[in-house]
Structures are given as C-alpha cells and as structure tokens.
PDB file of C-alpha atoms in Angstrom:
ATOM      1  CA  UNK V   1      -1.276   6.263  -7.464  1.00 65.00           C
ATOM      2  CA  UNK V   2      -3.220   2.973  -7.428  1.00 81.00           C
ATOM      3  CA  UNK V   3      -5.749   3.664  -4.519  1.00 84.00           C
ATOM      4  CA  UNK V   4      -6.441   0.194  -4.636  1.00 84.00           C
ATOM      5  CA  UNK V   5      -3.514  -0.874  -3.555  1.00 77.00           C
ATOM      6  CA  UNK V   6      -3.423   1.910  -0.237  1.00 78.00           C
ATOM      7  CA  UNK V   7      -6.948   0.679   0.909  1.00 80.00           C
ATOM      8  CA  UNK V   8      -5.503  -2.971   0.839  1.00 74.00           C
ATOM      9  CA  UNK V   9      -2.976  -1.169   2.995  1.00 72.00           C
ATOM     10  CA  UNK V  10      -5.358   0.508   5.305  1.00 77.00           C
ATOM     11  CA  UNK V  11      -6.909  -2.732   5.398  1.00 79.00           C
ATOM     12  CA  UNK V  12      -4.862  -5.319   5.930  1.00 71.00           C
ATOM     13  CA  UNK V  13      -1.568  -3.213   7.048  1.00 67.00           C
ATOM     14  CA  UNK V  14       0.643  -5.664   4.946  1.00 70.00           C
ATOM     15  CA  UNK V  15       4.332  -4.671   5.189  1.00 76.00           C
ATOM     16  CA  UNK V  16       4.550  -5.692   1.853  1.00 78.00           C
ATOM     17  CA  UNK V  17       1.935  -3.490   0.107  1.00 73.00           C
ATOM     18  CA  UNK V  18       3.234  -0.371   2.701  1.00 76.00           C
ATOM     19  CA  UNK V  19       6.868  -1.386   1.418  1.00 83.00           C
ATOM     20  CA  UNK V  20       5.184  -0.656  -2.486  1.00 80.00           C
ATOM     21  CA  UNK V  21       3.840   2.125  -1.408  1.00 77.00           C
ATOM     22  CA  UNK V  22       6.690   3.520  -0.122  1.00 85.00           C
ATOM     23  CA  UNK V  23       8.356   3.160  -3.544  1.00 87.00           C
ATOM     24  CA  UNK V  24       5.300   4.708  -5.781  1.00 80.00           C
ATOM     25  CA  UNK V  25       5.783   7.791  -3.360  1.00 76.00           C
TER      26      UNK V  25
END
C-alpha cells in the first residue's frame, strides 16, 4: 500500500490517484 499515494488522495481528491487506488485494493 503506498500511503503516499492515499494522502495525495486525501489531499488533493484526484480522480486519478482514487482510480489507482481503487486498483491496489
């Protein structure tokens, strides 16, 4: 889980990122 990569999430709430997120899940 790159933590990282959820706080630029929580940050910037870039669909993006979330959509990565998704996927790593």
């Amino acid at each position: 889980m790159n933590l990282k990569l959820v706080w630029e999430i929580i940050q910037g709430d870039l669909p993006e990122l979330e959509e990565a997120l998704k996927k790593l899940l």
